[in-house]
Short mmCIF file of N, CA, C and O in Angstrom, two decimals:
data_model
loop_
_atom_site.label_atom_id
_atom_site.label_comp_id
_atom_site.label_asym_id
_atom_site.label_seq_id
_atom_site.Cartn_x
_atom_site.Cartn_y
_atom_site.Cartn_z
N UNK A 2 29.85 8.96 -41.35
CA UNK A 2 30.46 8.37 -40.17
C UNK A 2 30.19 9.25 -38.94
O UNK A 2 30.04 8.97 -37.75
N UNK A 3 30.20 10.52 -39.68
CA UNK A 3 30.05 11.29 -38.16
C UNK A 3 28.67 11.41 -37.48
O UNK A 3 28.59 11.70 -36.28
N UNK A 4 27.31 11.12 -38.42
CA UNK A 4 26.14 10.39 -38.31
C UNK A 4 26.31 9.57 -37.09
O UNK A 4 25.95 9.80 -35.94
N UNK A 5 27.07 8.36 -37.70
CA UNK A 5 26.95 6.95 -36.51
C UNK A 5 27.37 7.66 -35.56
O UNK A 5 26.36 8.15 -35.05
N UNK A 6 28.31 8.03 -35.00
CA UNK A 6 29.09 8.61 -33.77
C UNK A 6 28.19 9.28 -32.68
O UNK A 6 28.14 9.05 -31.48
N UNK A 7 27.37 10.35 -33.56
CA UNK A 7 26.18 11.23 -33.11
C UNK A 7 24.93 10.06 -32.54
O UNK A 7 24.15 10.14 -31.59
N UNK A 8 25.11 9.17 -33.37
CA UNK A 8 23.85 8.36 -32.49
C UNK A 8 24.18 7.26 -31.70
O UNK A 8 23.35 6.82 -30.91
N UNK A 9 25.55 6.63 -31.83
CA UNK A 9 25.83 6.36 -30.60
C UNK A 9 26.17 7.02 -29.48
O UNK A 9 26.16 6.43 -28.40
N UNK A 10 26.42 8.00 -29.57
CA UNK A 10 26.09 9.01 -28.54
C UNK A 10 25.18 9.45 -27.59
O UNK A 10 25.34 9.95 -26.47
N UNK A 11 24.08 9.14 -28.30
CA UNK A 11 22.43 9.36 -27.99
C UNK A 11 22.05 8.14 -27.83
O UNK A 11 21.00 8.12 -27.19
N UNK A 12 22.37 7.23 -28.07
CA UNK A 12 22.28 5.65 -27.63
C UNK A 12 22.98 5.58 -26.45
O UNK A 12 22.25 4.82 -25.81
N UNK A 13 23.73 5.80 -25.85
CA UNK A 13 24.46 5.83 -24.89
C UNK A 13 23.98 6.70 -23.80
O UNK A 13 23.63 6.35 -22.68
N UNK A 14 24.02 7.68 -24.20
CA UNK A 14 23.09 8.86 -23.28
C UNK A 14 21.40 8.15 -22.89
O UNK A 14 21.06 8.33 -21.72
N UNK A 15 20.51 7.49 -23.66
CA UNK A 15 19.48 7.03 -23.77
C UNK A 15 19.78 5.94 -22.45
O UNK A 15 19.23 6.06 -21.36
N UNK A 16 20.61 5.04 -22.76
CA UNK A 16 20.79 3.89 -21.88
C UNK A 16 21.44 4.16 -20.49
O UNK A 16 21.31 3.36 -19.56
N UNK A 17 21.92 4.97 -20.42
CA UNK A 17 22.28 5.79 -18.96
C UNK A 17 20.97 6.54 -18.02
O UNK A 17 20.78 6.43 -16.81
N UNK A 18 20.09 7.42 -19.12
CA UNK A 18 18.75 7.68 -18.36
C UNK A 18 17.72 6.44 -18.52
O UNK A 18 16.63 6.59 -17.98
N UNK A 19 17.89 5.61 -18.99
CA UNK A 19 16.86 4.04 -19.15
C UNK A 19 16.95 3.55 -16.90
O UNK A 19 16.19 3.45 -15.94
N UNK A 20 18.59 3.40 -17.29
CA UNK A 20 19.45 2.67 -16.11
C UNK A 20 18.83 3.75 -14.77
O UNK A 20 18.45 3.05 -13.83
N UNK A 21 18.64 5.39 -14.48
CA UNK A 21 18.39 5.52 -13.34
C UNK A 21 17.15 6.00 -13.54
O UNK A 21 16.95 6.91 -12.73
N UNK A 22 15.97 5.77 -14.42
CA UNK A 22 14.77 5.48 -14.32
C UNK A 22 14.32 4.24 -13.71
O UNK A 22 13.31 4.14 -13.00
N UNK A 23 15.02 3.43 -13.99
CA UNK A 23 14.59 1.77 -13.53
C UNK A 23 15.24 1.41 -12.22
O UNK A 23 15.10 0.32 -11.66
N UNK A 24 16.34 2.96 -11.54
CA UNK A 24 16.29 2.69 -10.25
C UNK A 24 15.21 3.71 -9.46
O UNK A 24 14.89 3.52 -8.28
N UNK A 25 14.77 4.68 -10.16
CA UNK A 25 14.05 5.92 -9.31
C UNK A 25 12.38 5.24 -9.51
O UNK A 25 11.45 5.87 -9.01
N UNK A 26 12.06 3.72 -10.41
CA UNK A 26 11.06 2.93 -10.35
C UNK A 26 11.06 2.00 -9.34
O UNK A 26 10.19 1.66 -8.54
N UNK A 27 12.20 1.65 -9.50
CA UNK A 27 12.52 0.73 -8.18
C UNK A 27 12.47 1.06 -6.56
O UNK A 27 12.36 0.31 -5.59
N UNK A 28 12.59 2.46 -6.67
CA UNK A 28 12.45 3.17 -5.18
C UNK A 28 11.09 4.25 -4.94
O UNK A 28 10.78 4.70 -3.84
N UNK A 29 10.53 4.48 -5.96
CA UNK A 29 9.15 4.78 -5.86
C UNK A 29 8.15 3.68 -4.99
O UNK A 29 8.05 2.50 -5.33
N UNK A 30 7.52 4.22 -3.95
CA UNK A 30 6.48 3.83 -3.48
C UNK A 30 5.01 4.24 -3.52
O UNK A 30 4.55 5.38 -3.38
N UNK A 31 4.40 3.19 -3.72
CA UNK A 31 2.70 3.78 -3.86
C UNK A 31 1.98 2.74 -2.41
O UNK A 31 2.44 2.15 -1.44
N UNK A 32 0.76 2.96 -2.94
CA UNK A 32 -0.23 2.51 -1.96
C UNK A 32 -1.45 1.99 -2.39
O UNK A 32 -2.34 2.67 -2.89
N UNK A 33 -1.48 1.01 -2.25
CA UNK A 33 -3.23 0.32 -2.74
C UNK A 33 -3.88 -0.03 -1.51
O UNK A 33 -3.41 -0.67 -0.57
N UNK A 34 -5.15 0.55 -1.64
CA UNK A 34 -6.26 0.35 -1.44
C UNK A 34 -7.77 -0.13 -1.19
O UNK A 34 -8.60 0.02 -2.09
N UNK A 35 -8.00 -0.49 -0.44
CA UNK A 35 -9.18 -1.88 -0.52
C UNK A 35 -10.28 -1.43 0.35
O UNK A 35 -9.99 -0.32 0.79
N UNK A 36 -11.20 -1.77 0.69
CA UNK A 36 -12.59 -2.14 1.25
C UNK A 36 -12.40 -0.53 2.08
O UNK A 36 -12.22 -0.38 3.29
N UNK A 37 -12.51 0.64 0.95
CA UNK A 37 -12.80 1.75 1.42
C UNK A 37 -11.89 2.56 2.85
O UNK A 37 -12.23 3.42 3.66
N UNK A 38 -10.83 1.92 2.68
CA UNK A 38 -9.09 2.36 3.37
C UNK A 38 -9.12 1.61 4.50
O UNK A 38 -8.45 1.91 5.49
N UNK A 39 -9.99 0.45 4.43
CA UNK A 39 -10.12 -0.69 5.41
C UNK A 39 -8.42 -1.77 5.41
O UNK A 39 -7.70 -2.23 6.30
N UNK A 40 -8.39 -1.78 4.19
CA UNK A 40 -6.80 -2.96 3.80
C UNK A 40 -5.93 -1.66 3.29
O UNK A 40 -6.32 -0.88 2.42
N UNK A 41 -4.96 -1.59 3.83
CA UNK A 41 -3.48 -0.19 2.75
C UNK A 41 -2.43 -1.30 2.96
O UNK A 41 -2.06 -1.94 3.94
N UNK A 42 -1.90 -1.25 1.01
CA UNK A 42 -0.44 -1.81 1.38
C UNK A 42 0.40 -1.04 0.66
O UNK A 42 -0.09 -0.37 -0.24
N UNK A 43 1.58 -1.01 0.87
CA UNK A 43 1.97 0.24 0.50
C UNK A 43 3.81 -0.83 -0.20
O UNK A 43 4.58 -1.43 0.56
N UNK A 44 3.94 -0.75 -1.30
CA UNK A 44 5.02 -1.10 -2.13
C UNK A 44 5.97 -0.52 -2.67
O UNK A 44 5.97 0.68 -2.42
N UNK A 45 7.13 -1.00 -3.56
CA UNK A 45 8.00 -0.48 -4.58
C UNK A 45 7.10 -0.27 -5.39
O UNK A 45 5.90 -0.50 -5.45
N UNK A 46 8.29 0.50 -6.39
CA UNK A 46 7.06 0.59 -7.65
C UNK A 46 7.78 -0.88 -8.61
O UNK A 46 7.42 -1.11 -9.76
N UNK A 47 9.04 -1.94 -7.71
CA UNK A 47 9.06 -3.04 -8.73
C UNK A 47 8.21 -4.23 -7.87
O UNK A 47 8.51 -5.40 -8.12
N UNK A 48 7.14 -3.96 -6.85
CA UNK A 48 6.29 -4.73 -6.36
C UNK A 48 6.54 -5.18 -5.39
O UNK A 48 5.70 -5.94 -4.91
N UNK A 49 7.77 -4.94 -4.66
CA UNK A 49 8.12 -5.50 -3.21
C UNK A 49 6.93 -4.78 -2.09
O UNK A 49 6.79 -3.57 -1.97
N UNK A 50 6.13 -5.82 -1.31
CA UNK A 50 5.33 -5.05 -0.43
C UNK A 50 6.02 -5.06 0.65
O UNK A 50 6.60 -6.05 1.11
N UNK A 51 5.99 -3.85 1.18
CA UNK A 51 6.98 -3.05 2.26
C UNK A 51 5.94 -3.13 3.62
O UNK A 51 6.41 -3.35 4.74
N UNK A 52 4.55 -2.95 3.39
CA UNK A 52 3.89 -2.97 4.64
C UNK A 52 2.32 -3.12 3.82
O UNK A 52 1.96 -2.84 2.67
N UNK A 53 1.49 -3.80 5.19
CA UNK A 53 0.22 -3.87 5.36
C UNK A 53 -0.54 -3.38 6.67
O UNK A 53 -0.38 -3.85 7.80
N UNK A 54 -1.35 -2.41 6.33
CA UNK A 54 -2.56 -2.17 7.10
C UNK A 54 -3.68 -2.60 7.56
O UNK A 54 -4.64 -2.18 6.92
N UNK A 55 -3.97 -3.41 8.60
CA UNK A 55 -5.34 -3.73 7.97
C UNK A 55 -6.34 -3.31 9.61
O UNK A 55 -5.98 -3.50 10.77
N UNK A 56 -7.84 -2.60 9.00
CA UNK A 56 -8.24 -1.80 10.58
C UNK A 56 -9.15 -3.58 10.86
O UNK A 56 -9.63 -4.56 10.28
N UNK A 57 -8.74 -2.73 12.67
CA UNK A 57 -8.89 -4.09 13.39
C UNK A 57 -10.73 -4.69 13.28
O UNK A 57 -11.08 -5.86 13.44
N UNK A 58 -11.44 -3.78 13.02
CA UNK A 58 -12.76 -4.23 12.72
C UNK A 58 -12.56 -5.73 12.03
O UNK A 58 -13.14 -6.73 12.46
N UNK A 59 -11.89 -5.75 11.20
CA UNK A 59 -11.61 -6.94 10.15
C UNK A 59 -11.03 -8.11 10.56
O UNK A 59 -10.92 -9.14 9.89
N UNK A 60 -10.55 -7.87 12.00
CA UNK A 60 -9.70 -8.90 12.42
C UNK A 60 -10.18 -10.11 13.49
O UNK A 60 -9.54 -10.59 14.42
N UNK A 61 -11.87 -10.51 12.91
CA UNK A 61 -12.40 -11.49 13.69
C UNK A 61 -12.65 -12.62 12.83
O UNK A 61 -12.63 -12.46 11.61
N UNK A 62 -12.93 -13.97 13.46
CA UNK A 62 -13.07 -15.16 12.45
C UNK A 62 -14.19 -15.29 11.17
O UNK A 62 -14.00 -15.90 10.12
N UNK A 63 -15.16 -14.70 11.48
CA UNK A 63 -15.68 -14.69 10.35
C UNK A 63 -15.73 -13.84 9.39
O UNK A 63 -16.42 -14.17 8.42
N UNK A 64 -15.11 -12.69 9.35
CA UNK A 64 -14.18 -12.20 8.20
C UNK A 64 -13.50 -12.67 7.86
O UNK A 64 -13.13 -12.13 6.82
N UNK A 65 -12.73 -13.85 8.18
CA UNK A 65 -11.61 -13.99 7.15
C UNK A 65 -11.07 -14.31 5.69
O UNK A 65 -9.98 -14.21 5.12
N UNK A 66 -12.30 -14.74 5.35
CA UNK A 66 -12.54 -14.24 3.75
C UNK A 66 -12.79 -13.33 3.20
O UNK A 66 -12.54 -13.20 2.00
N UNK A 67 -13.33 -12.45 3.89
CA UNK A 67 -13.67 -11.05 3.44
C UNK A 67 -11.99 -10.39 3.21
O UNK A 67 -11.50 -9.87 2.20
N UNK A 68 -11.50 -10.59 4.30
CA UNK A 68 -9.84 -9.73 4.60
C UNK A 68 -9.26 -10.58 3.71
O UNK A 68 -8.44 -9.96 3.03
N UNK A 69 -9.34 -12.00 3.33
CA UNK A 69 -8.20 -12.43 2.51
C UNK A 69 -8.86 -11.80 1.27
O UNK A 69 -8.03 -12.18 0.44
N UNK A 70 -9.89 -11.03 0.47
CA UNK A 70 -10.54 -10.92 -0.90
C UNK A 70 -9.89 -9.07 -0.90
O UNK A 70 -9.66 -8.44 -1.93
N UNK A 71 -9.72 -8.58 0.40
CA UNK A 71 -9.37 -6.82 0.78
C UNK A 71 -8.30 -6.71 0.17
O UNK A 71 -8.16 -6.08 -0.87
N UNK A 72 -7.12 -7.55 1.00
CA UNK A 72 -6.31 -7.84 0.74
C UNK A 72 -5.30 -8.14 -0.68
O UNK A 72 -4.18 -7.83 -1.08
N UNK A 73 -6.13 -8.72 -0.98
CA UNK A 73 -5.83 -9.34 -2.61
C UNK A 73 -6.13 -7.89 -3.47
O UNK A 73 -5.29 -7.47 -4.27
N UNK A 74 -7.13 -7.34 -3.28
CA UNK A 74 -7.92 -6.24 -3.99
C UNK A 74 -5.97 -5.02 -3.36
O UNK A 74 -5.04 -4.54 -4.00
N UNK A 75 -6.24 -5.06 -2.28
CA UNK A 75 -5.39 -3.61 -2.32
C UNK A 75 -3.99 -3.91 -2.69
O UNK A 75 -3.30 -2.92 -2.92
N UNK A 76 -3.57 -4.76 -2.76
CA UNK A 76 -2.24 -5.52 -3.09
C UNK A 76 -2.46 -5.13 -4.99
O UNK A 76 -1.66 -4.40 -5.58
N UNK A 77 -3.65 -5.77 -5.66
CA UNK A 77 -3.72 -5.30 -7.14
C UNK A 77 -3.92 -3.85 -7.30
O UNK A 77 -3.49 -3.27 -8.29
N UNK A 78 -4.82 -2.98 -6.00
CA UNK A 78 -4.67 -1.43 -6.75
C UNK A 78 -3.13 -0.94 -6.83
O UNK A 78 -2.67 -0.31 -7.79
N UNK A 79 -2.39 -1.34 -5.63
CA UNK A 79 -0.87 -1.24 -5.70
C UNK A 79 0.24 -1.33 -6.60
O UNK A 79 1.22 -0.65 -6.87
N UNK A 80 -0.46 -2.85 -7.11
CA UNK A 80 0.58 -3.26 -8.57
C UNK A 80 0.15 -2.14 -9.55
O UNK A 80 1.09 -1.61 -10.13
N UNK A 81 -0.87 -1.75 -9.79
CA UNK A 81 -1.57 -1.06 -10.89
C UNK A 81 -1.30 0.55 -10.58
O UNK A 81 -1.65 1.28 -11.51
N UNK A 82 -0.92 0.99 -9.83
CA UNK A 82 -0.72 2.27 -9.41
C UNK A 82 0.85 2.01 -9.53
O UNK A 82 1.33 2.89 -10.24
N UNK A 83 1.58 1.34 -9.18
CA UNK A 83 3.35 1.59 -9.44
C UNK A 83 3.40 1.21 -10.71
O UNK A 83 4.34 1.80 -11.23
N UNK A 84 2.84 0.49 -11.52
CA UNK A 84 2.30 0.36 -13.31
C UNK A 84 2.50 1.68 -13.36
O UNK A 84 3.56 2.23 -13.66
N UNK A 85 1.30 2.29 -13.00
CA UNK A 85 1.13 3.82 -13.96
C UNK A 85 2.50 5.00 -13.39
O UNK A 85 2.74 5.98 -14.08
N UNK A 86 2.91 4.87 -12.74
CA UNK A 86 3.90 6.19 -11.92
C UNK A 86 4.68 5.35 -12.97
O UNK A 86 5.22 6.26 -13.60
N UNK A 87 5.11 4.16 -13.58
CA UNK A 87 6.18 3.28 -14.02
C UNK A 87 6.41 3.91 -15.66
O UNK A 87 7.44 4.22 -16.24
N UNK A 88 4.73 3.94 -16.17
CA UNK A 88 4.42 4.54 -17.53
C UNK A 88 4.44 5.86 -17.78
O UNK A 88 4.64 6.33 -18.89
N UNK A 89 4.17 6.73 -16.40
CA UNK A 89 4.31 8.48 -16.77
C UNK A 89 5.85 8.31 -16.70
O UNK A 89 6.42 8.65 -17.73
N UNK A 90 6.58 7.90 -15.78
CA UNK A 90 8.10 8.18 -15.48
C UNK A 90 8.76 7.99 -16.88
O UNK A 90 9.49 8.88 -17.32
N UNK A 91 8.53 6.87 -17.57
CA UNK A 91 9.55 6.32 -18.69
C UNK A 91 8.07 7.53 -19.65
O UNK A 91 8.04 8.47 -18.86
N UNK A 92 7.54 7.70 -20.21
CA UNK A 92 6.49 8.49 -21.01
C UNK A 92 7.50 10.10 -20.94
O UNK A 92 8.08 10.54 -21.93
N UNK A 93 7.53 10.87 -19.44
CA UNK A 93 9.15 11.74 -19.50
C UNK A 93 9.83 11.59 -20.28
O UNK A 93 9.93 12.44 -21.16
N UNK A 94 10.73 10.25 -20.29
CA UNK A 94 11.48 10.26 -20.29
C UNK A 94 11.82 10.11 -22.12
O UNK A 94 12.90 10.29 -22.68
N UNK A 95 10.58 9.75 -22.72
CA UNK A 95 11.16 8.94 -24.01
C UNK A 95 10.46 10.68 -24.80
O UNK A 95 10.81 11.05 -25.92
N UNK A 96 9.50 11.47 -23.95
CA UNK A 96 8.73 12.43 -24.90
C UNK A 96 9.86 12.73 -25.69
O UNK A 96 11.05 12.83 -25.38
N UNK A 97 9.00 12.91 -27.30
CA UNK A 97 9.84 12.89 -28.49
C UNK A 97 10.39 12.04 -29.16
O UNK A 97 10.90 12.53 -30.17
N UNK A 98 10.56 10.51 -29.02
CA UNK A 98 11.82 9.73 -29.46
C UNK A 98 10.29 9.03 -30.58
O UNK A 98 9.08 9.19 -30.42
N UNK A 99 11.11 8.23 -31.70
CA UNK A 99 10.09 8.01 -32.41
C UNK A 99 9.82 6.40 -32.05
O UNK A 99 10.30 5.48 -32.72
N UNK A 100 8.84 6.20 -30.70
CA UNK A 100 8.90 4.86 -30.30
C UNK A 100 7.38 3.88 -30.71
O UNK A 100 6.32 4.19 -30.17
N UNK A 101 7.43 2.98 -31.47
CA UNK A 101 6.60 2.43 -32.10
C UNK A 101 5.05 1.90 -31.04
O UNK A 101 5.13 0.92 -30.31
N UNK A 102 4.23 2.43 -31.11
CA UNK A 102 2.61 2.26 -30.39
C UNK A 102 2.74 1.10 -29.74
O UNK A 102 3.14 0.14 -30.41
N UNK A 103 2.47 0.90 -28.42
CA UNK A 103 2.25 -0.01 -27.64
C UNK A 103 3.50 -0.88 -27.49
O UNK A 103 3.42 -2.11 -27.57
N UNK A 104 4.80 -0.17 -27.24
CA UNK A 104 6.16 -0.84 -27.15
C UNK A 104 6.21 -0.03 -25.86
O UNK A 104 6.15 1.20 -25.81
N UNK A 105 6.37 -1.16 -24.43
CA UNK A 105 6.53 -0.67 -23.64
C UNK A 105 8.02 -0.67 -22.91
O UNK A 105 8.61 -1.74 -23.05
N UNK A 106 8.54 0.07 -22.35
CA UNK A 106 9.79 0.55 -21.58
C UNK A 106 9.46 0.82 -19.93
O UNK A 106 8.45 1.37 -19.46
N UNK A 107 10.53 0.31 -19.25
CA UNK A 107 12.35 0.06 -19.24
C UNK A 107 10.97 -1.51 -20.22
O UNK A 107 9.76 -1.67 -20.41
N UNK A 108 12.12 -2.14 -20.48
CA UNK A 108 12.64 -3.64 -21.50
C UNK A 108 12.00 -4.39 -20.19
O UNK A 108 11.98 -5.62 -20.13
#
């Protein structure tokens, strides 16, 4: 019994550092990247885009497919960069626990 107690304990403790990882993810910002620092947008790490850059070279009519393809591009290096700060942060956090290959965290 005193087993269970000990690991709800550590279950509890676990779910308390889960809870302000998934806010210190939530307030992490990154920055993606496009057409050689031509497009910057800069996000949460839960994907809210906070701002866009874009240099004015880009800002005539017949680019505008080019800037809507920059765009798209630095918006995905963004998602993919608050991904990875998302996977080292919780990777901290779990080093040691015996968590089964390719089970990813927060839930």
């Amino acid at each position: 019994m005193r087993d269970l107690m000990g690991m709800m304990g550590k279950v509890k403790e676990m779910q308390a550092k889960m809870e302000q990882l998934q806010e210190e993810i939530a307030a992490a910002r990154v920055e993606g990247v496009s057409g050689g620092g031509m497009v910057k947008i800069d996000m949460t790490g839960k994907g809210e885009m906070l701002s866009i850059k874009i240099d004015p070279s880009l800002l005539n009519g017949d680019e505008a497919e080019m800037l809507e393809d920059l765009i798209v591009a630095a918006h995905r290096d963004a998602k993919d960069r608050a991904e990875e700060k998302a996977q080292e942060m919780t990777k901290e956090l779990t080093a040691g626990l015996p968590i089964p290959p390719g089970m990813k965290l927060p839930f």
